[in-house]
Short mmCIF file of C-alpha atoms and ligand atoms in Angstrom, two decimals:
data_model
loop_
_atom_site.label_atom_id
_atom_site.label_comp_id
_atom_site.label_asym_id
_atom_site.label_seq_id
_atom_site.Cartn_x
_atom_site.Cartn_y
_atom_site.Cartn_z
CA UNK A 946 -124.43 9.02 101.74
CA UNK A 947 -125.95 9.11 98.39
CA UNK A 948 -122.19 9.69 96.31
CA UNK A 949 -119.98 7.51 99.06
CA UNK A 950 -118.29 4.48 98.41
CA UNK A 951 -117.58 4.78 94.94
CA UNK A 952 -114.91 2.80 93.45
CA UNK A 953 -112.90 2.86 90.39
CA UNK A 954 -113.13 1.57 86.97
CA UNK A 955 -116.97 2.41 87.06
CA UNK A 956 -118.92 2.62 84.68
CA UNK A 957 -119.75 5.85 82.28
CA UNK A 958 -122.26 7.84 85.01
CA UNK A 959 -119.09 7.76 87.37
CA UNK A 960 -116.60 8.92 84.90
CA UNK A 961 -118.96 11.83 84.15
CA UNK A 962 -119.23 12.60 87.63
CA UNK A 963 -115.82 12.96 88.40
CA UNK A 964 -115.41 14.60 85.51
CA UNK A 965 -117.65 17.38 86.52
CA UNK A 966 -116.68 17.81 90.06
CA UNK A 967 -113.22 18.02 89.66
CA UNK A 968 -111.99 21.71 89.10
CA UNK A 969 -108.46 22.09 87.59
CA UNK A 970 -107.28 26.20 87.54
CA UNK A 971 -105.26 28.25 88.20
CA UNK A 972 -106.39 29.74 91.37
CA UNK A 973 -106.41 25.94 92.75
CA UNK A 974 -107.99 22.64 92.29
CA UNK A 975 -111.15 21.17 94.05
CA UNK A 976 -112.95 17.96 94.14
CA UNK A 977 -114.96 15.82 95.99
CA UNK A 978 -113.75 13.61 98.57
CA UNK A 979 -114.61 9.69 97.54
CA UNK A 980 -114.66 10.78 94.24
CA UNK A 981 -112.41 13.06 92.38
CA UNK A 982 -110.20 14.14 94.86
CA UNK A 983 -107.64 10.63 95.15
CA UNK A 984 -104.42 10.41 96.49
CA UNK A 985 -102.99 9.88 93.70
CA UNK A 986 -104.37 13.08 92.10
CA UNK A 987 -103.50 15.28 95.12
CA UNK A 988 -99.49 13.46 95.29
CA UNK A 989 -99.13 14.21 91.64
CA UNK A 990 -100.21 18.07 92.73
CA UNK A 991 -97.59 17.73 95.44
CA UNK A 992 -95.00 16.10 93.43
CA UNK A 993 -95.70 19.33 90.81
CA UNK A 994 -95.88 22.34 93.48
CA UNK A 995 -92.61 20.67 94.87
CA UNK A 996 -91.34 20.82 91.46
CA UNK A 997 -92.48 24.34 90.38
CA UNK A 998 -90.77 25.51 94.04
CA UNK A 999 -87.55 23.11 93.19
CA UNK A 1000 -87.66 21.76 95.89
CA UNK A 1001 -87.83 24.13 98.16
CA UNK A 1002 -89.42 24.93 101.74
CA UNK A 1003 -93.19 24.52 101.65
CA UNK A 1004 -95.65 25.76 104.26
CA UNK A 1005 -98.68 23.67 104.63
CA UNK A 1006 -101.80 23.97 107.09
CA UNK A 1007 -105.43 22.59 106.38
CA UNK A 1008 -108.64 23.56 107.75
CA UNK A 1009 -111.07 21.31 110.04
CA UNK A 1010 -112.54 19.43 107.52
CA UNK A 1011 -113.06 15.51 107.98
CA UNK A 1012 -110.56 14.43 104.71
CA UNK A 1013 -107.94 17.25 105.70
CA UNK A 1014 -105.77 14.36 106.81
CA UNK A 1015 -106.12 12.41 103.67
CA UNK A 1016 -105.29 15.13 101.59
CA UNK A 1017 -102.08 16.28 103.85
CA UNK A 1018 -100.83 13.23 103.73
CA UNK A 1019 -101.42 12.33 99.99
CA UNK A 1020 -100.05 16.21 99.01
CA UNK A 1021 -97.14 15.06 101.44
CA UNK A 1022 -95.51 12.21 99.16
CA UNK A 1023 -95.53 14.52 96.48
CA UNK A 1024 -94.04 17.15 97.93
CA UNK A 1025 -91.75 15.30 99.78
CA UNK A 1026 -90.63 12.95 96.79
CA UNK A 1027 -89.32 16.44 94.96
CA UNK A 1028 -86.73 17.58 97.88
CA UNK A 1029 -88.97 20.17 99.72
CA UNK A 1030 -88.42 20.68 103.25
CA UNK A 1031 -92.47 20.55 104.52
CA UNK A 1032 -93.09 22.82 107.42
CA UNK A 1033 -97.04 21.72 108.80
CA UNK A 1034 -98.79 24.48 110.27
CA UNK A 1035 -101.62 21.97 111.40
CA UNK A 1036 -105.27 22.98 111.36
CA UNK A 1037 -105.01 26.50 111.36
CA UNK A 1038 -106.88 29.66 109.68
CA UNK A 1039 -105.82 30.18 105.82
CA UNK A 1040 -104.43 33.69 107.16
CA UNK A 1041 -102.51 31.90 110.14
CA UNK A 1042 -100.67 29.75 107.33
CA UNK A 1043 -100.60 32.38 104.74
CA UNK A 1044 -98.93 35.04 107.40
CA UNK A 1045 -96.41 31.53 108.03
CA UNK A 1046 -95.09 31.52 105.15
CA UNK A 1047 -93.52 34.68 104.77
CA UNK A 1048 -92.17 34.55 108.09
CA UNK A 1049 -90.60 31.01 108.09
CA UNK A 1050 -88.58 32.22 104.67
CA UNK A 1051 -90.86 29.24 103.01
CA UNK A 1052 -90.78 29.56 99.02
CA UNK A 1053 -94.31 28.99 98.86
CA UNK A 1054 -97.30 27.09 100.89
CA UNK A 1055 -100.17 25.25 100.39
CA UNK A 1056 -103.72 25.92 102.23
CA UNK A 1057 -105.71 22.44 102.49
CA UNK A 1058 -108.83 24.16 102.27
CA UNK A 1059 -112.49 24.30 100.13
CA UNK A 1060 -113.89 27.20 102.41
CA UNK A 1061 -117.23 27.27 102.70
CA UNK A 1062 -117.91 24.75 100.42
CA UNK A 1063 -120.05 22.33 101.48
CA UNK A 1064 -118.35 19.40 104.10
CA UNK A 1065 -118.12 16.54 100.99
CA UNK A 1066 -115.66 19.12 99.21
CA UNK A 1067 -111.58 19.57 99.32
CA UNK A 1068 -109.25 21.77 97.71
CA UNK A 1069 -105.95 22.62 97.79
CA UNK A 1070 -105.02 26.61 97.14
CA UNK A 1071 -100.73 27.77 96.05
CA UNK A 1072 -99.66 30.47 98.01
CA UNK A 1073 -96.16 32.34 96.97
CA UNK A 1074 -93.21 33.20 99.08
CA UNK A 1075 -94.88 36.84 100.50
CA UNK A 1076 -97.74 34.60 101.25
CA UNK A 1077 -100.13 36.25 98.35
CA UNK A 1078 -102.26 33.51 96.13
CA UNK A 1079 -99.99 32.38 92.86
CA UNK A 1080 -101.62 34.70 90.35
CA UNK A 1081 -103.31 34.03 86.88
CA UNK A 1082 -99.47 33.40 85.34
CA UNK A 1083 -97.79 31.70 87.92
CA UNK A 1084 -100.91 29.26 88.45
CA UNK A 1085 -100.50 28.82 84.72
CA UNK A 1086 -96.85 27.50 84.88
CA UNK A 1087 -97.83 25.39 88.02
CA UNK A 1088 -100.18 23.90 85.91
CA UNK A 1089 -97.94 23.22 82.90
CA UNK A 1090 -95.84 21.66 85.33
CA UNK A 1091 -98.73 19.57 86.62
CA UNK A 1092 -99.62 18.33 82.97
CA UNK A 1093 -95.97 18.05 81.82
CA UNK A 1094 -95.21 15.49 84.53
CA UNK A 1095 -92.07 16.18 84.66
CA UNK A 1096 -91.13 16.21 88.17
CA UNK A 1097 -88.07 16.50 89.92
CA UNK A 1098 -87.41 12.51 91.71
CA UNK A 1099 -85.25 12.70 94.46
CA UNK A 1100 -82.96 9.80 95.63
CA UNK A 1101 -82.64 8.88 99.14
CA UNK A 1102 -79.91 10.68 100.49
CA UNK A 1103 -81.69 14.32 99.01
CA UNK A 1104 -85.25 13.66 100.65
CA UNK A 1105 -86.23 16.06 103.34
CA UNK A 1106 -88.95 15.60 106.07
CA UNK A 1107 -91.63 17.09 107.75
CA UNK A 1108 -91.26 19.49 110.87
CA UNK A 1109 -94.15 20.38 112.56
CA UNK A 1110 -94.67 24.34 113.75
CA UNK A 1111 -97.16 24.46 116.82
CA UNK A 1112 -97.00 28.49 117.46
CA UNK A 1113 -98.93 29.41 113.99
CA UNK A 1114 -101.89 30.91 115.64
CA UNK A 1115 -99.45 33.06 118.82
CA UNK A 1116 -97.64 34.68 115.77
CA UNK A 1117 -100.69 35.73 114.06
CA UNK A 1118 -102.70 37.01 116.88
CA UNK A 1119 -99.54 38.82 117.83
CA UNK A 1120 -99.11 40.70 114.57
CA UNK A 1121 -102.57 42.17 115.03
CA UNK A 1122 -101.84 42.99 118.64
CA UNK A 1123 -98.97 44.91 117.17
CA UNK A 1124 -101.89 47.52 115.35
CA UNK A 1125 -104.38 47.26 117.58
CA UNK A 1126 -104.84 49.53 121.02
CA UNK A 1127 -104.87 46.92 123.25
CA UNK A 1128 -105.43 48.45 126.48
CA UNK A 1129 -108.65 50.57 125.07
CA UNK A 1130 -110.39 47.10 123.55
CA UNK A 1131 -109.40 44.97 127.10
CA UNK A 1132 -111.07 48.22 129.58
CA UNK A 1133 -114.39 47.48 127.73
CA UNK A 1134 -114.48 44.01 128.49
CA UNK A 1135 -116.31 43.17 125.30
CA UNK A 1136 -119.21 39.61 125.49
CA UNK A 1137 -118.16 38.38 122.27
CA UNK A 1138 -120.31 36.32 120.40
CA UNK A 1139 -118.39 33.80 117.99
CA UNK A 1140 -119.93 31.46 115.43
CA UNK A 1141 -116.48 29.20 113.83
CA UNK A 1142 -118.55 26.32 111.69
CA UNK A 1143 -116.82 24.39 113.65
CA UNK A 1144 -113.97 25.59 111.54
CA UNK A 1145 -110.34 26.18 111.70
CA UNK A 1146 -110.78 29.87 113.28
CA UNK A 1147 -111.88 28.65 116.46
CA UNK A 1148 -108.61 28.55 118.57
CA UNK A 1149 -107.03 31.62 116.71
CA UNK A 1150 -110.17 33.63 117.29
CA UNK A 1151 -110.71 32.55 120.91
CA UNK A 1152 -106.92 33.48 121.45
CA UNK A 1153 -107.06 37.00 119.80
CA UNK A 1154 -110.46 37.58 122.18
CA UNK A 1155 -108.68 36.58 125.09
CA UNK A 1156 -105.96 38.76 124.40
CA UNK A 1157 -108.34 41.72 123.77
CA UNK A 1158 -110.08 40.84 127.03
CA UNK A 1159 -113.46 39.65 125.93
CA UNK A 1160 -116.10 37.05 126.99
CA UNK A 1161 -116.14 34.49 124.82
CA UNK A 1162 -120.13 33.39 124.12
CA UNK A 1163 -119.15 30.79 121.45
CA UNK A 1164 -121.41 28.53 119.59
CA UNK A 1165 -120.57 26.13 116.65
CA UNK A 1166 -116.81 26.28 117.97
CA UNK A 1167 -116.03 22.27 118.59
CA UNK A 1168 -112.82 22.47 115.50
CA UNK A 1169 -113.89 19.09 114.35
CA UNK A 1170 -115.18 20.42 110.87
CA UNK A 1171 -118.65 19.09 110.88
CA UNK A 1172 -120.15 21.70 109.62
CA UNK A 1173 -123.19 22.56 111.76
CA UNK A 1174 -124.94 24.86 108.75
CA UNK A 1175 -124.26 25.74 105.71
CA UNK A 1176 -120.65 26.77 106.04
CA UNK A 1177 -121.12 30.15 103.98
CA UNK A 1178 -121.24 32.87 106.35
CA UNK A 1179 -124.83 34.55 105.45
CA UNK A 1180 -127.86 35.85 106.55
CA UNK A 1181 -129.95 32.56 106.02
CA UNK A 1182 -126.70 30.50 107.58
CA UNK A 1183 -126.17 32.46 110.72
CA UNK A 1184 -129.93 32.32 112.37
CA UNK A 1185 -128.52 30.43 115.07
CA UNK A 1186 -125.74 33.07 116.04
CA UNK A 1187 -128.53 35.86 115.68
CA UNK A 1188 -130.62 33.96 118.60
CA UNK A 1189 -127.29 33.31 120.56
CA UNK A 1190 -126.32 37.10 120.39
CA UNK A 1191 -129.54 38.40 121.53
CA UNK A 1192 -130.53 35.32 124.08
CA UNK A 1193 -126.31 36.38 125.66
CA UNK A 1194 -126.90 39.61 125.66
CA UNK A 1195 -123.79 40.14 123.58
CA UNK A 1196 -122.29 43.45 122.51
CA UNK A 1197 -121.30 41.87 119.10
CA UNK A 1198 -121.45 38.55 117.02
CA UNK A 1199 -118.89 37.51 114.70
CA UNK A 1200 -119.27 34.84 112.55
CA UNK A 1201 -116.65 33.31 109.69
CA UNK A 1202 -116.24 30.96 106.98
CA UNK A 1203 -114.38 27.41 107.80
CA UNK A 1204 -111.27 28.48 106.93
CA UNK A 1205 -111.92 32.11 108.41
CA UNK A 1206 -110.84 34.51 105.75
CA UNK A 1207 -114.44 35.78 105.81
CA UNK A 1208 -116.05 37.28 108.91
CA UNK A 1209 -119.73 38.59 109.11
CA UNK A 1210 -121.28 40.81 112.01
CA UNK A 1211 -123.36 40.62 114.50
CA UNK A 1212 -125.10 43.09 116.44
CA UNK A 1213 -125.84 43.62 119.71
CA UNK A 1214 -129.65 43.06 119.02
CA UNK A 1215 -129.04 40.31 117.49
CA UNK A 1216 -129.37 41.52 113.72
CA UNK A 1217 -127.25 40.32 110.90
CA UNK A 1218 -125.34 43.35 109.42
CA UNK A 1219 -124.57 41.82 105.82
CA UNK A 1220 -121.47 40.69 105.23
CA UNK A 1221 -120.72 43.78 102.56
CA UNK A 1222 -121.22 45.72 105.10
CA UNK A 1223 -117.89 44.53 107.05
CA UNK A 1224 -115.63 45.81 104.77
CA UNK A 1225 -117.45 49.49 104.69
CA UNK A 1226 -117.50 49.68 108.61
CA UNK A 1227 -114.02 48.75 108.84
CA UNK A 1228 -113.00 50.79 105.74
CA UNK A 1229 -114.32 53.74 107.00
CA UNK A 1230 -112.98 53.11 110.51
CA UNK A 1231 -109.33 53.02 108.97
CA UNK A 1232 -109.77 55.63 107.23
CA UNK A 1233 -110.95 58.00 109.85
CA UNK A 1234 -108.25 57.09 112.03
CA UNK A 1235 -105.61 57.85 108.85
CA UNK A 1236 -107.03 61.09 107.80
CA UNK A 1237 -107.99 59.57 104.69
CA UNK A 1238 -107.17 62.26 102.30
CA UNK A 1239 -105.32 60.89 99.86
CA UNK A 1240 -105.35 57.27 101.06
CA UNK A 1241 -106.11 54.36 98.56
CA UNK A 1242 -108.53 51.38 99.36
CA UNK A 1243 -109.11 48.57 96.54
CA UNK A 1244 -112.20 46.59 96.25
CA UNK A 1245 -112.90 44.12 93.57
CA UNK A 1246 -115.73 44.97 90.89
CA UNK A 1247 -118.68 42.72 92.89
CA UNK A 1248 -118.24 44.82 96.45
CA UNK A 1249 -120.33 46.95 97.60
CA UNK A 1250 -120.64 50.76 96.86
CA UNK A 1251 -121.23 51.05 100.58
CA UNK A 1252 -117.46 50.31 100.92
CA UNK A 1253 -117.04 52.80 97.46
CA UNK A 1254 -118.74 55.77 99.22
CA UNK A 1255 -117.66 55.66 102.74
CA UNK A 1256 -113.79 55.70 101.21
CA UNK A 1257 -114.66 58.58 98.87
CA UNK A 1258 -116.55 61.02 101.60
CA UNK A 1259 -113.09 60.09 104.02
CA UNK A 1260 -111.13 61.59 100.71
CA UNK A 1261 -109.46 58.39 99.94
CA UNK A 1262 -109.18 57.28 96.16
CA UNK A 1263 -110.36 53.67 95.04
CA UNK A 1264 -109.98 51.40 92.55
CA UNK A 1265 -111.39 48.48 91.63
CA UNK A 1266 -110.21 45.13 90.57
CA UNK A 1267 -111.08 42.06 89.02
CA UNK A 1268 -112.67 39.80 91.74
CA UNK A 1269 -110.04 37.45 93.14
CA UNK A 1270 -108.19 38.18 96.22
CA UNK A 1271 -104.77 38.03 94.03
CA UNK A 1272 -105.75 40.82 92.22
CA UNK A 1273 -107.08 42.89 94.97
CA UNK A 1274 -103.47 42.05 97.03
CA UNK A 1275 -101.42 42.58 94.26
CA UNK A 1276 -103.38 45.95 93.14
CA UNK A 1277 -102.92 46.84 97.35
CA UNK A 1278 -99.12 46.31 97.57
CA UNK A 1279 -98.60 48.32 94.42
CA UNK A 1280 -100.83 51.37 95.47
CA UNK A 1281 -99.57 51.27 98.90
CA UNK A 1282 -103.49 50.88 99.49
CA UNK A 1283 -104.49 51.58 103.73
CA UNK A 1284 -107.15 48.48 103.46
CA UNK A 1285 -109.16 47.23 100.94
CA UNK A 1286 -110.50 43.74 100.45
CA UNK A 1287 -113.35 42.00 99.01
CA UNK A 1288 -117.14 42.39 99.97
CA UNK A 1289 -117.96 39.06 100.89
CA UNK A 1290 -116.74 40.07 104.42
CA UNK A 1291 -112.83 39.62 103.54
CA UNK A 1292 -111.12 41.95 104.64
CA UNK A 1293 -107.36 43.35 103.93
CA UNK A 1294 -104.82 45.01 105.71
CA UNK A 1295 -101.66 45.20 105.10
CA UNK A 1296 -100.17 46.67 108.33
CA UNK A 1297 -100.70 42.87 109.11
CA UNK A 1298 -100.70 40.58 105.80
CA UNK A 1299 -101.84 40.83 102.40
CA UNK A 1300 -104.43 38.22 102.77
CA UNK A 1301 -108.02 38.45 103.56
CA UNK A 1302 -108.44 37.61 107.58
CA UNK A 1303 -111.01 37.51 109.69
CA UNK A 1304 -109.29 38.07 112.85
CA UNK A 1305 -108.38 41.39 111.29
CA UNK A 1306 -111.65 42.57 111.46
CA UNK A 1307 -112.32 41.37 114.70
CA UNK A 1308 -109.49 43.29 115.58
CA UNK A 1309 -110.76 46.24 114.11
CA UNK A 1310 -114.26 46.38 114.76
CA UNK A 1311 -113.58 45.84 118.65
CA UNK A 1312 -111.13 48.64 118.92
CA UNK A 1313 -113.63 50.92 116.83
CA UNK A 1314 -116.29 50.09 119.11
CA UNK A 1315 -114.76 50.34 122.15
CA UNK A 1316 -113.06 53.76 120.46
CA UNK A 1317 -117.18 55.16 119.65
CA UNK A 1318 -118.44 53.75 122.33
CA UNK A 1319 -121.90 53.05 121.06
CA UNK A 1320 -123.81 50.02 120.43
CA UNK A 1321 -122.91 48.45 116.99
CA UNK A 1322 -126.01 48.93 115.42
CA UNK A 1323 -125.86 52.42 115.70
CA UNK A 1324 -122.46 52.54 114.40
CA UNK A 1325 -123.34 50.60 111.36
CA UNK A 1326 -126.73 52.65 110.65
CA UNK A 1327 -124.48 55.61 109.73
CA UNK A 1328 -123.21 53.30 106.98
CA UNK A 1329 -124.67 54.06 103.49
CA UNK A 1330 -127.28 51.47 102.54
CA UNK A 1331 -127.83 49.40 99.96
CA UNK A 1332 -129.21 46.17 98.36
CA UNK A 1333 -127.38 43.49 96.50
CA UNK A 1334 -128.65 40.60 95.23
CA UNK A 1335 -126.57 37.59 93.31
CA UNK A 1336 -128.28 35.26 91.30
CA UNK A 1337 -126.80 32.81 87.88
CA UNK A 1338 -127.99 31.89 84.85
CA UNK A 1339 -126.51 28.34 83.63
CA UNK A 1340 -124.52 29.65 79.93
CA UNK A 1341 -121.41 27.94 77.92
CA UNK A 1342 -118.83 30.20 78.65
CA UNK A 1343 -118.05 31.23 75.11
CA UNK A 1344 -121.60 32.09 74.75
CA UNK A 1345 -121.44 33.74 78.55
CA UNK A 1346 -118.48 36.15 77.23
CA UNK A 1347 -120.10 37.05 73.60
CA UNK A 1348 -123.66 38.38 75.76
CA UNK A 1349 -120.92 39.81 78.35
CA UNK A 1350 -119.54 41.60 74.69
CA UNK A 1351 -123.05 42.56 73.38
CA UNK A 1352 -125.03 43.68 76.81
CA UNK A 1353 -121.83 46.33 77.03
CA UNK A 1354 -122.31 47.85 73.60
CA UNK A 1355 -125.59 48.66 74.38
CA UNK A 1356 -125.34 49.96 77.91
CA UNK A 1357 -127.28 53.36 78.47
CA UNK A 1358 -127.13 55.90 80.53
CA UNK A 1359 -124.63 54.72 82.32
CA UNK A 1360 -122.25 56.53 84.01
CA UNK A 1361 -119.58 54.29 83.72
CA UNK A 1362 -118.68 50.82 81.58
CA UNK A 1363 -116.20 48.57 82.76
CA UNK A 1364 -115.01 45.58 80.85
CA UNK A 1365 -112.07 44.78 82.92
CA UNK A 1366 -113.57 41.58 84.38
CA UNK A 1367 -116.94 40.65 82.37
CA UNK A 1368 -119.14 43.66 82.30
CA UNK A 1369 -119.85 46.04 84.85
CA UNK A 1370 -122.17 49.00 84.86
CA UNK A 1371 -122.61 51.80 86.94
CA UNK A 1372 -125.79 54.18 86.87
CA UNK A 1373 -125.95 56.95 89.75
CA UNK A 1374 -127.62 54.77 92.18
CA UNK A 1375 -127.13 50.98 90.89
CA UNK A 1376 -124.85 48.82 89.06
CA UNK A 1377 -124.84 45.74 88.20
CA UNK A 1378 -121.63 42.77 87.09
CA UNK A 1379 -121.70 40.11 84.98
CA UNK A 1380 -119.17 37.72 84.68
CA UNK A 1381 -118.96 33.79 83.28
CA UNK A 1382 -117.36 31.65 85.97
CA UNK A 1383 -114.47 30.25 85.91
CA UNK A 1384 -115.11 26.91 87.08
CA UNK A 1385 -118.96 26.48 86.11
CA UNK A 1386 -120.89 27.22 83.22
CA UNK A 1387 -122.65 29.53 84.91
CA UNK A 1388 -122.98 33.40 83.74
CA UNK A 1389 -122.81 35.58 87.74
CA UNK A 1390 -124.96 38.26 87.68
CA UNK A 1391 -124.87 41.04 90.82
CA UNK A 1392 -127.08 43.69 91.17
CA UNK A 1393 -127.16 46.81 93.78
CA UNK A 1394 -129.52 49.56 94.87
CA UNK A 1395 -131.46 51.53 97.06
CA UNK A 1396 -133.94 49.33 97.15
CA UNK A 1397 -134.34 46.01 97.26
CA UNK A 1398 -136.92 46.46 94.47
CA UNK A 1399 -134.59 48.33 92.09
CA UNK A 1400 -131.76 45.78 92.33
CA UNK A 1401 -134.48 43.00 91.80
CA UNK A 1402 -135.54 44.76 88.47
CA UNK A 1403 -131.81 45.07 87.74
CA UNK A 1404 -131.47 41.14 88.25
CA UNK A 1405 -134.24 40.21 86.36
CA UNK A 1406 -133.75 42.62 83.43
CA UNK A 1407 -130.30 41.34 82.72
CA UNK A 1408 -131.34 37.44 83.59
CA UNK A 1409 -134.12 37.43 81.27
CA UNK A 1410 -131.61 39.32 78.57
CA UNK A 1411 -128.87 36.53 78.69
CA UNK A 1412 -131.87 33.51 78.47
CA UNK A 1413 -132.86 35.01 75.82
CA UNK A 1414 -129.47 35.07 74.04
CA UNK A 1415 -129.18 32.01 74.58
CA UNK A 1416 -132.52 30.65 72.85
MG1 MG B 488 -112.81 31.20 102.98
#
C-alpha cells in the first residue's frame, strides 16, 4: 500500500498530504484512514457533536468499511466524554440509522460513512433529531464548536454509556412494508438480482426481499466492506451484476452504493438502466398511483429532466434545489412534496423518511412491476430519454465562481437562467450546471440532451470556456 504506514512528525510531503485529503465542512468531514483521519481528530469531532447536542442522546451506525471500528470507537470517547447517552446502530444502511434516530427520540446521530468513496476513505456525516443532514447553518455552528474547543468535560458520576440496538434493519424494512402492497409484490415471486459492494445494505436488502417474497440472486453481498469494484454504483462499476442478471435469468438487478442511499437498476436482460433513470421510473410510478395533479416532487439542479418531464405530463409541479440531499429534504417537508430525490439514483419518500434510501426504491420498483406486469425494460423504455454527461475542470474556487458569474451574463437563448447553486441553463432540449465544489478545486460541469452528441458539444463548449478563463 503505496500511502500506508505513515507516521507522524513527517516531514513537509506528509504534512501536505494530509493537508489535502482531509475535508473539514459543513456537510461532514472526510479523510483518509492512516493518514488524516486519527483518533484524535475524529474524538475531538465527538467530543464537539456531543457538545453542540449538550450532551444529549446520539444515534450512531457505520457502514462495512475496514476502519469503521476505529473511527466508532475514536468518535466514542468524544462523545461519551461530553454526557451523551450513545445508542450504536452497528453496521447498518445510512437510511436504517437515519430512520433510528427519529424513532429512538435521539437529538441527533452520526453516520460512520464515506459512501462510495473509494475503500482507503472515512467520513463521518451529522444527522439532526428528524433524522435530516445538519444543514449549511447548523453544520456551521457544529463547526465553530469544533474550532472553539470548548467542550463540555464531564466528571465521573455524569458519564453515560453505550447501549447497543440490534433491531435497526426490522424497523426499517417494516416502515416500507407499511406503503408497500405486500401481498401483490410476494404472488409474483420476483428473482432478484442484488449487487451490495459488499456494503452495509446487504442484510437490510436481503430482509426487505424476503419479506416481499423474492429470490435472492446476490453477488458482491459478503458485508465485510472490501469493496469488490469501484464502490460508485455506475454503468462501468456494475458489469459484473449485468452478466449475473442475464446468466440468472433475473427479472430485475439492483445494485447500491456502500452505504445504500443510492440504488441503480437492472434489467431483466441484463442492461444497466442509468442510475437517473431510477428516480424518473419511480417518480412517475408515485405519481400515477396519486393522481398527480397537483402533487409536488423536488429534484436538485444536476437531475435529470427525465425525472422533470415524467412529473410534469402526471400534472405534478417541481422545483428544483441546490444539490445536497439537505436541501432537497428540507425543500420536501416544506412543500409537502409526494417524492423527490436526487438523480444519482437517491431516492426520497417521505411516507417512509426524509432521507435518500435505497430500499425505498426497491420497494417501489417491485410493487410497480409486479402492478404492470411487464418486463422492466419495457417499463423503463416509456421513460423519456436522455444523455448526461459529468466531467471537471481543475479551477480556484474564487476564480470557479467569477466564470460561474460571467458564463451567466452571457447565456443565450436560453429559456431559463438559474443562479441559485452555480449556474444552470436550460435551452428546450438541453441544459447544462456548473458549479465549483465544495471540497475540491474543481469547477463540475453537467450536461444533458437528446443525444449523446449534443450533450458532448455542451461539455466541451463550456470546458474549453472556463480553461480559457483561466489562462
Ligand atoms: Mg451513499
Amino acid at each position: 500500500m503505496e500511502d500506508g504506514g505513515a507516521r507522524g512528525g513527517g516531514g513537509s510531503t506528509q504534512t501536505q498530504s494530509v493537508m489535502s485529503d482531509l475535508m473539514i465542512s459543513v456537510s461532514g468531514v472526510r479523510g483518509i484512514v492512516g493518514r488524516s483521519l486519527t483518533p484524535s481528530l475524529l474524538s475531538r469531532l465527538g467530543e464537539a457533536f456531543g457538545t453542540y447536542l449538550n450532551s444529549g442522546t446520539v444515534v450512531v451506525g457505520r457502514d462495512t468499511r475496514v476502519s469503521g471500528d476505529m473511527v466508532k470507537h475514536s468518535v466514542f470517547g468524544g462523545l461519551l466524554s461530553t454526557g451523551c447517552r450513545i445508542l450504536d446502530v452497528g453496521i447498518v444502511a445510512t437510511p436504517t440509522a437515519t430512520m433510528m434516530i427519529e424513532h429512538l427520540k435521539a437529538d441527533g446521530g452520526i453516520v460512520i460513512s464515506a459512501s462510495h468513496n473509494p475503500i482507503e476513505w472515512n467520513a463521518l456525516k451529522f444527522f439532526r433529531s428528524d433524522g435530516i443532514y445538519l444543514n449549511a447553518e447548523e453544520g456551521r455552528d457544529l463547526l465553530n464548536t469544533y474550532y472553539n474547543g470548548d467542550f463540555i468535560r464531564c466528571p465521573w458520576d455524569r458519564l453515560r454509556g453505550v447501549e447497543i440496538v440490534s433491531d435497526a434493519e426490522a424497523h426499517h424494512v417494516s416502515h416500507i412494508l407499511a406503503v408497500l402492497d405486500v401481498q401483490l409484490v410476494r404472488s409474483r415471486r420476483f428473482r432478484v438480482a442484488l449487487d451490495c459492494c459488499n456494503g452495509a445494505g446487504v442484510g437490510v436488502a436481503m430482509l426487505l426481499l424476503r419479506e416481499l417474497g423474492c429470490e435472492i440472486l446476490p453477488i458482491h453481498c459478503k458485508p465485510d466492506g472490501r469493496f469488490p469494484h469501484t464502490p460508485e454504483p455506475t454503468f462501468v462499476n456494475l458489469q459484473d451484476l449485468c452478466r449475473h442478471a442475464r446468466e440468472t435469468g433475473a427479472d430485475v438487478g439492483f445494485a447500491m452504493d456502500p452505504d445504500a442511499d443510492r440504488l441503480a437498476i437492472v434489467s431483466e436482460s441484463g442492461s444497466f438502466l442509468g442510475e437517473e433513470l431510477t428516480l424518473a421510473m419511480v417518480a412517475r410510478y408515485v405519481l400515477s398511483r396519486a393522481g398527480g395533479g397537483g402533487a409536488r416532487v423536488v429534484i436538485n439542479m444536476s437531475t435529470s429532466r427525465a425525472t422533470e418531464d415524467t412529473a410534469r405530463e402526471a400534472g405534478a409541479e417541481v422545483y428544483r434545489v441546490p444539490v445536497g440531499e439537505v436541501h432537497v429534504a428540507e425543500a420536501m417537508k416544506e412543500s409537502g412534496a409526494l417524492i423527490g430525490g436526487e438523480g444519482n439514483g437517491g431516492v426520497i419518500y417521505p411516507k417512509v423518511h426524509y432521507g435518500r434510501d435505497a430500499m425505498v426504491g426497491i420497494g417501489l420498483v417491485l410493487e410497480m412491476a409486479a402492478r404492470d406486469g411487464r418486463p422492466v425494460s419495457q417499463i423503463a423504455a416509456e421513460l423519456p430519454k436522455y444523455h448526461m454527461i459529468k466531467t471537471k475542470e481543475e479551477c480556484p474556487p474564487a476564480l470557479g465562481r467569477r466564470a460561474v458569474r460571467e458564463l451567466a451574463r452571457e447565456a443565450k437563448g436560453a429559456v431559463k437562467v438559474d443562479t441559485s447553486d452555480g449556474l444552470r441553463i436550460d435551452w428546450d432540449d438541453r441544459w447544462v450546471h456548473l458549479r465549483a465544489s465544495n471540497t475540491e478545486p474543481v469547477l463540475r460541469i453537467i450536461a444533458e440532451a437528446k443525444t449523446e452528441q449534443d450533450a458532448a458539444r455542451l461539455v466541451g463548449t463550456y470546458s474549453a470556456r472556463i480553461r480559457r478563463m483561466i489562462q
